[in-house]
């Protein structure tokens, strides 16, 4: 509940501090005194946009601080915990602060932590609900009528099912539409890939094959030269009887060996020559093996040349390096496979879209059935309430018409109409065709009271929702609000004494002026003050004894209920 409200330099308020109580609190005052100022301030605390006009003339900034008690309000506590905004000092308290500069800049804080307007609105839905003077006009809108019915029915699971089914269905539809729009491009690409992949499949180059072909082609193309040079090298290194490299080295080793005894520094050189001798001998052996294994195969050369040339041709055709031909082939094959899978997916998606649509229809039908059941009970409750509000012959009906041809939405396929008949023999029809402004106010108030009974918001504010109501009807309206105040914290800005008398508490708004500036104040009234204020509401500025007597009687009657 709202425990305390502090307002500084806001509009015509210089400084205001109000302690709020539980139950029904009536806010009364002279016309133009600023009875709705607290509501405007609270609206800012709950995320409404602000501008420089909110700041009192001559002040640097306006500041509103609202203190809420969260005892029993688990939803608000959960929201604060999820957004790391819980008070470190007291988890059962919440302070919302809004500051607006004279330039129109605004800052907001929840429990001292900077907060966004979205966070204020998110938290506000669990703290307070404001029903304005023109709220009843929303009754003429189908969306509002559906929202009222759904709030009354409390079928959150059915609503969630419809929203989930609708979201899934639309997502599959978007995927399907995207595939269909790309169908021609996909078909053209498939035709090209079919030819390209088939050509590369037939060639079937292996990974690293081109490099191997290149090496083999060079070897086969130069086979005769390789053989001749290798044989010559063997001859010069090992086989030439008139003088070969091995014989020269060995001869040098023998000569130097004879001199080693005279100079020890020759020993390392002799070792090097010995190693060279071994290396030359091994090299000659390897060259002999190379010559034995070297094949000069014209047929193989022809085959290699043909495959090498084809690889070069395909590389030029596809504008890739020949070394990358294998990877390019794999890439085209993967793309071809993926496009084929998309064709299959197209058929699968069409089936899934049909299934999702069927699920959506099933969910909307279940929601419609729940709405139809709730509509009967809500119509009875509204009818019972307004019959007590000087509309004794009123009949209420709420039509829930399921229409599969209606444009699908996340709220279902129902056409919902609130209908009323105010006179005997009159057929029920849409509200705007039947009721007057005063009757619409009464119906709106009855619905708000009923809807509020089903709502978890701990604090409700009604801003002159009794406009157009008077006499006995006003007493009934006051009794309704008092009943609601027995269950939650209710504040009502009113000009009707019958409503104000039903309140558990009463605040008086007055406007003071010194001729140069104006200031609004809000005062808590004592029992005698309430009698005087009710008498003023009854008789105007000139309070009579009969008005005071009537005021006492109104308070006494309300207290006895």
PDB file of N, CA and C in Angstrom, residues 247-290:
ATOM      1  N   UNK A 247      88.053 -42.373 -55.807  1.00  0.00           N
ATOM      2  CA  UNK A 247      89.461 -42.747 -55.879  1.00  0.00           C
ATOM      3  C   UNK A 247      90.351 -41.565 -55.509  1.00  0.00           C
ATOM      4  N   UNK A 248      89.977 -40.362 -55.949  1.00  0.00           N
ATOM      5  CA  UNK A 248      90.766 -39.176 -55.632  1.00  0.00           C
ATOM      6  C   UNK A 248      90.790 -38.942 -54.123  1.00  0.00           C
ATOM      7  N   UNK A 249      89.632 -39.099 -53.495  1.00  0.00           N
ATOM      8  CA  UNK A 249      89.538 -38.867 -52.049  1.00  0.00           C
ATOM      9  C   UNK A 249      90.380 -39.920 -51.301  1.00  0.00           C
ATOM     10  N   UNK A 250      90.223 -41.177 -51.726  1.00  0.00           N
ATOM     11  CA  UNK A 250      90.963 -42.232 -51.038  1.00  0.00           C
ATOM     12  C   UNK A 250      92.480 -42.057 -51.200  1.00  0.00           C
ATOM     13  N   UNK A 251      92.888 -41.603 -52.388  1.00  0.00           N
ATOM     14  CA  UNK A 251      94.307 -41.348 -52.632  1.00  0.00           C
ATOM     15  C   UNK A 251      94.810 -40.239 -51.712  1.00  0.00           C
ATOM     16  N   UNK A 252      94.010 -39.224 -51.508  1.00  0.00           N
ATOM     17  CA  UNK A 252      94.383 -38.111 -50.634  1.00  0.00           C
ATOM     18  C   UNK A 252      94.504 -38.584 -49.198  1.00  0.00           C
ATOM     19  N   UNK A 253      93.600 -39.496 -48.802  1.00  0.00           N
ATOM     20  CA  UNK A 253      93.654 -40.032 -47.442  1.00  0.00           C
ATOM     21  C   UNK A 253      94.953 -40.797 -47.216  1.00  0.00           C
ATOM     22  N   UNK A 254      95.408 -41.585 -48.243  1.00  0.00           N
ATOM     23  CA  UNK A 254      96.629 -42.381 -48.109  1.00  0.00           C
ATOM     24  C   UNK A 254      97.857 -41.469 -47.974  1.00  0.00           C
ATOM     25  N   UNK A 255      97.895 -40.433 -48.813  1.00  0.00           N
ATOM     26  CA  UNK A 255      99.050 -39.535 -48.809  1.00  0.00           C
ATOM     27  C   UNK A 255      99.134 -38.739 -47.492  1.00  0.00           C
ATOM     28  N   UNK A 256      98.009 -38.241 -47.086  1.00  0.00           N
ATOM     29  CA  UNK A 256      98.007 -37.460 -45.849  1.00  0.00           C
ATOM     30  C   UNK A 256      98.246 -38.351 -44.638  1.00  0.00           C
ATOM     31  N   UNK A 257      97.815 -39.618 -44.757  1.00  0.00           N
ATOM     32  CA  UNK A 257      98.034 -40.552 -43.661  1.00  0.00           C
ATOM     33  C   UNK A 257      99.509 -40.793 -43.424  1.00  0.00           C
ATOM     34  N   UNK A 258     100.316 -40.750 -44.499  1.00  0.00           N
ATOM     35  CA  UNK A 258     101.747 -40.942 -44.363  1.00  0.00           C
ATOM     36  C   UNK A 258     102.384 -39.749 -43.651  1.00  0.00           C
ATOM     37  N   UNK A 259     101.730 -38.579 -43.802  1.00  0.00           N
ATOM     38  CA  UNK A 259     102.286 -37.361 -43.218  1.00  0.00           C
ATOM     39  C   UNK A 259     101.744 -37.067 -41.826  1.00  0.00           C
ATOM     40  N   UNK A 260     100.708 -37.818 -41.409  1.00  0.00           N
ATOM     41  CA  UNK A 260     100.033 -37.542 -40.134  1.00  0.00           C
ATOM     42  C   UNK A 260     100.997 -37.684 -38.949  1.00  0.00           C
ATOM     43  N   UNK A 261     101.966 -38.596 -39.108  1.00  0.00           N
ATOM     44  CA  UNK A 261     102.906 -38.814 -38.013  1.00  0.00           C
ATOM     45  C   UNK A 261     103.790 -37.592 -37.794  1.00  0.00           C
ATOM     46  N   UNK A 262     104.013 -36.785 -38.853  1.00  0.00           N
ATOM     47  CA  UNK A 262     104.850 -35.604 -38.773  1.00  0.00           C
ATOM     48  C   UNK A 262     104.075 -34.357 -38.306  1.00  0.00           C
ATOM     49  N   UNK A 263     102.730 -34.368 -38.516  1.00  0.00           N
ATOM     50  CA  UNK A 263     101.931 -33.181 -38.134  1.00  0.00           C
ATOM     51  C   UNK A 263     100.532 -33.640 -37.705  1.00  0.00           C
ATOM     52  N   UNK A 264     100.268 -33.611 -36.427  1.00  0.00           N
ATOM     53  CA  UNK A 264      98.977 -34.111 -35.870  1.00  0.00           C
ATOM     54  C   UNK A 264      97.800 -33.257 -36.310  1.00  0.00           C
ATOM     55  N   UNK A 265      98.049 -32.034 -36.789  1.00  0.00           N
ATOM     56  CA  UNK A 265      96.931 -31.170 -37.201  1.00  0.00           C
ATOM     57  C   UNK A 265      96.240 -31.691 -38.445  1.00  0.00           C
ATOM     58  N   UNK A 266      96.840 -32.660 -39.134  1.00  0.00           N
ATOM     59  CA  UNK A 266      96.219 -33.258 -40.318  1.00  0.00           C
ATOM     60  C   UNK A 266      95.147 -34.279 -39.942  1.00  0.00           C
ATOM     61  N   UNK A 267      95.113 -34.685 -38.705  1.00  0.00           N
ATOM     62  CA  UNK A 267      94.169 -35.732 -38.281  1.00  0.00           C
ATOM     63  C   UNK A 267      92.713 -35.349 -38.537  1.00  0.00           C
ATOM     64  N   UNK A 268      92.276 -34.141 -38.135  1.00  0.00           N
ATOM     65  CA  UNK A 268      90.878 -33.767 -38.404  1.00  0.00           C
ATOM     66  C   UNK A 268      90.569 -33.763 -39.889  1.00  0.00           C
ATOM     67  N   UNK A 269      91.518 -33.317 -40.706  1.00  0.00           N
ATOM     68  CA  UNK A 269      91.279 -33.248 -42.148  1.00  0.00           C
ATOM     69  C   UNK A 269      91.097 -34.646 -42.706  1.00  0.00           C
ATOM     70  N   UNK A 270      91.918 -35.558 -42.233  1.00  0.00           N
ATOM     71  CA  UNK A 270      91.811 -36.948 -42.688  1.00  0.00           C
ATOM     72  C   UNK A 270      90.445 -37.519 -42.297  1.00  0.00           C
ATOM     73  N   UNK A 271      89.985 -37.155 -41.088  1.00  0.00           N
ATOM     74  CA  UNK A 271      88.651 -37.626 -40.642  1.00  0.00           C
ATOM     75  C   UNK A 271      87.565 -37.107 -41.564  1.00  0.00           C
ATOM     76  N   UNK A 272      87.681 -35.849 -41.964  1.00  0.00           N
ATOM     77  CA  UNK A 272      86.692 -35.265 -42.878  1.00  0.00           C
ATOM     78  C   UNK A 272      86.707 -35.990 -44.217  1.00  0.00           C
ATOM     79  N   UNK A 273      87.891 -36.293 -44.680  1.00  0.00           N
ATOM     80  CA  UNK A 273      88.006 -37.003 -45.969  1.00  0.00           C
ATOM     81  C   UNK A 273      87.434 -38.410 -45.868  1.00  0.00           C
ATOM     82  N   UNK A 274      87.645 -39.056 -44.739  1.00  0.00           N
ATOM     83  CA  UNK A 274      87.054 -40.388 -44.537  1.00  0.00           C
ATOM     84  C   UNK A 274      85.515 -40.319 -44.609  1.00  0.00           C
ATOM     85  N   UNK A 275      84.980 -39.288 -43.926  1.00  0.00           N
ATOM     86  CA  UNK A 275      83.524 -39.118 -43.976  1.00  0.00           C
ATOM     87  C   UNK A 275      83.054 -38.831 -45.395  1.00  0.00           C
ATOM     88  N   UNK A 276      83.836 -38.003 -46.128  1.00  0.00           N
ATOM     89  CA  UNK A 276      83.492 -37.675 -47.516  1.00  0.00           C
ATOM     90  C   UNK A 276      83.519 -38.922 -48.372  1.00  0.00           C
ATOM     91  N   UNK A 277      84.442 -39.758 -48.120  1.00  0.00           N
ATOM     92  CA  UNK A 277      84.554 -41.003 -48.865  1.00  0.00           C
ATOM     93  C   UNK A 277      83.326 -41.859 -48.671  1.00  0.00           C
ATOM     94  N   UNK A 278      82.900 -41.940 -47.405  1.00  0.00           N
ATOM     95  CA  UNK A 278      81.702 -42.723 -47.107  1.00  0.00           C
ATOM     96  C   UNK A 278      80.473 -42.106 -47.792  1.00  0.00           C
ATOM     97  N   UNK A 279      80.339 -40.748 -47.719  1.00  0.00           N
ATOM     98  CA  UNK A 279      79.205 -40.043 -48.310  1.00  0.00           C
ATOM     99  C   UNK A 279      79.168 -40.238 -49.817  1.00  0.00           C
ATOM    100  N   UNK A 280      80.328 -40.147 -50.476  1.00  0.00           N
ATOM    101  CA  UNK A 280      80.397 -40.323 -51.937  1.00  0.00           C
ATOM    102  C   UNK A 280      79.983 -41.739 -52.307  1.00  0.00           C
ATOM    103  N   UNK A 281      80.437 -42.701 -51.528  1.00  0.00           N
ATOM    104  CA  UNK A 281      80.106 -44.096 -51.813  1.00  0.00           C
ATOM    105  C   UNK A 281      78.602 -44.331 -51.658  1.00  0.00           C
ATOM    106  N   UNK A 282      77.999 -43.750 -50.597  1.00  0.00           N
ATOM    107  CA  UNK A 282      76.559 -43.905 -50.396  1.00  0.00           C
ATOM    108  C   UNK A 282      75.768 -43.189 -51.480  1.00  0.00           C
ATOM    109  N   UNK A 283      76.240 -42.011 -51.880  1.00  0.00           N
ATOM    110  CA  UNK A 283      75.557 -41.247 -52.926  1.00  0.00           C
ATOM    111  C   UNK A 283      75.570 -42.023 -54.231  1.00  0.00           C
ATOM    112  N   UNK A 284      76.679 -42.630 -54.534  1.00  0.00           N
ATOM    113  CA  UNK A 284      76.759 -43.412 -55.760  1.00  0.00           C
ATOM    114  C   UNK A 284      75.805 -44.586 -55.718  1.00  0.00           C
ATOM    115  N   UNK A 285      75.701 -45.209 -54.541  1.00  0.00           N
ATOM    116  CA  UNK A 285      74.776 -46.335 -54.388  1.00  0.00           C
ATOM    117  C   UNK A 285      73.330 -45.882 -54.581  1.00  0.00           C
ATOM    118  N   UNK A 286      72.982 -44.740 -53.997  1.00  0.00           N
ATOM    119  CA  UNK A 286      71.614 -44.212 -54.128  1.00  0.00           C
ATOM    120  C   UNK A 286      71.314 -43.853 -55.577  1.00  0.00           C
ATOM    121  N   UNK A 287      72.309 -43.292 -56.277  1.00  0.00           N
ATOM    122  CA  UNK A 287      72.099 -42.928 -57.676  1.00  0.00           C
ATOM    123  C   UNK A 287      71.873 -44.163 -58.536  1.00  0.00           C
ATOM    124  N   UNK A 288      72.599 -45.249 -58.229  1.00  0.00           N
ATOM    125  CA  UNK A 288      72.371 -46.493 -58.972  1.00  0.00           C
ATOM    126  C   UNK A 288      70.942 -46.992 -58.768  1.00  0.00           C
ATOM    127  N   UNK A 289      70.476 -46.935 -57.497  1.00  0.00           N
ATOM    128  CA  UNK A 289      69.093 -47.360 -57.211  1.00  0.00           C
ATOM    129  C   UNK A 289      68.095 -46.453 -57.921  1.00  0.00           C
ATOM    130  N   UNK A 290      68.392 -45.129 -57.930  1.00  0.00           N
ATOM    131  CA  UNK A 290      67.507 -44.170 -58.596  1.00  0.00           C
ATOM    132  C   UNK A 290      67.390 -44.510 -60.079  1.00  0.00           C
TER     133      UNK A 290
END
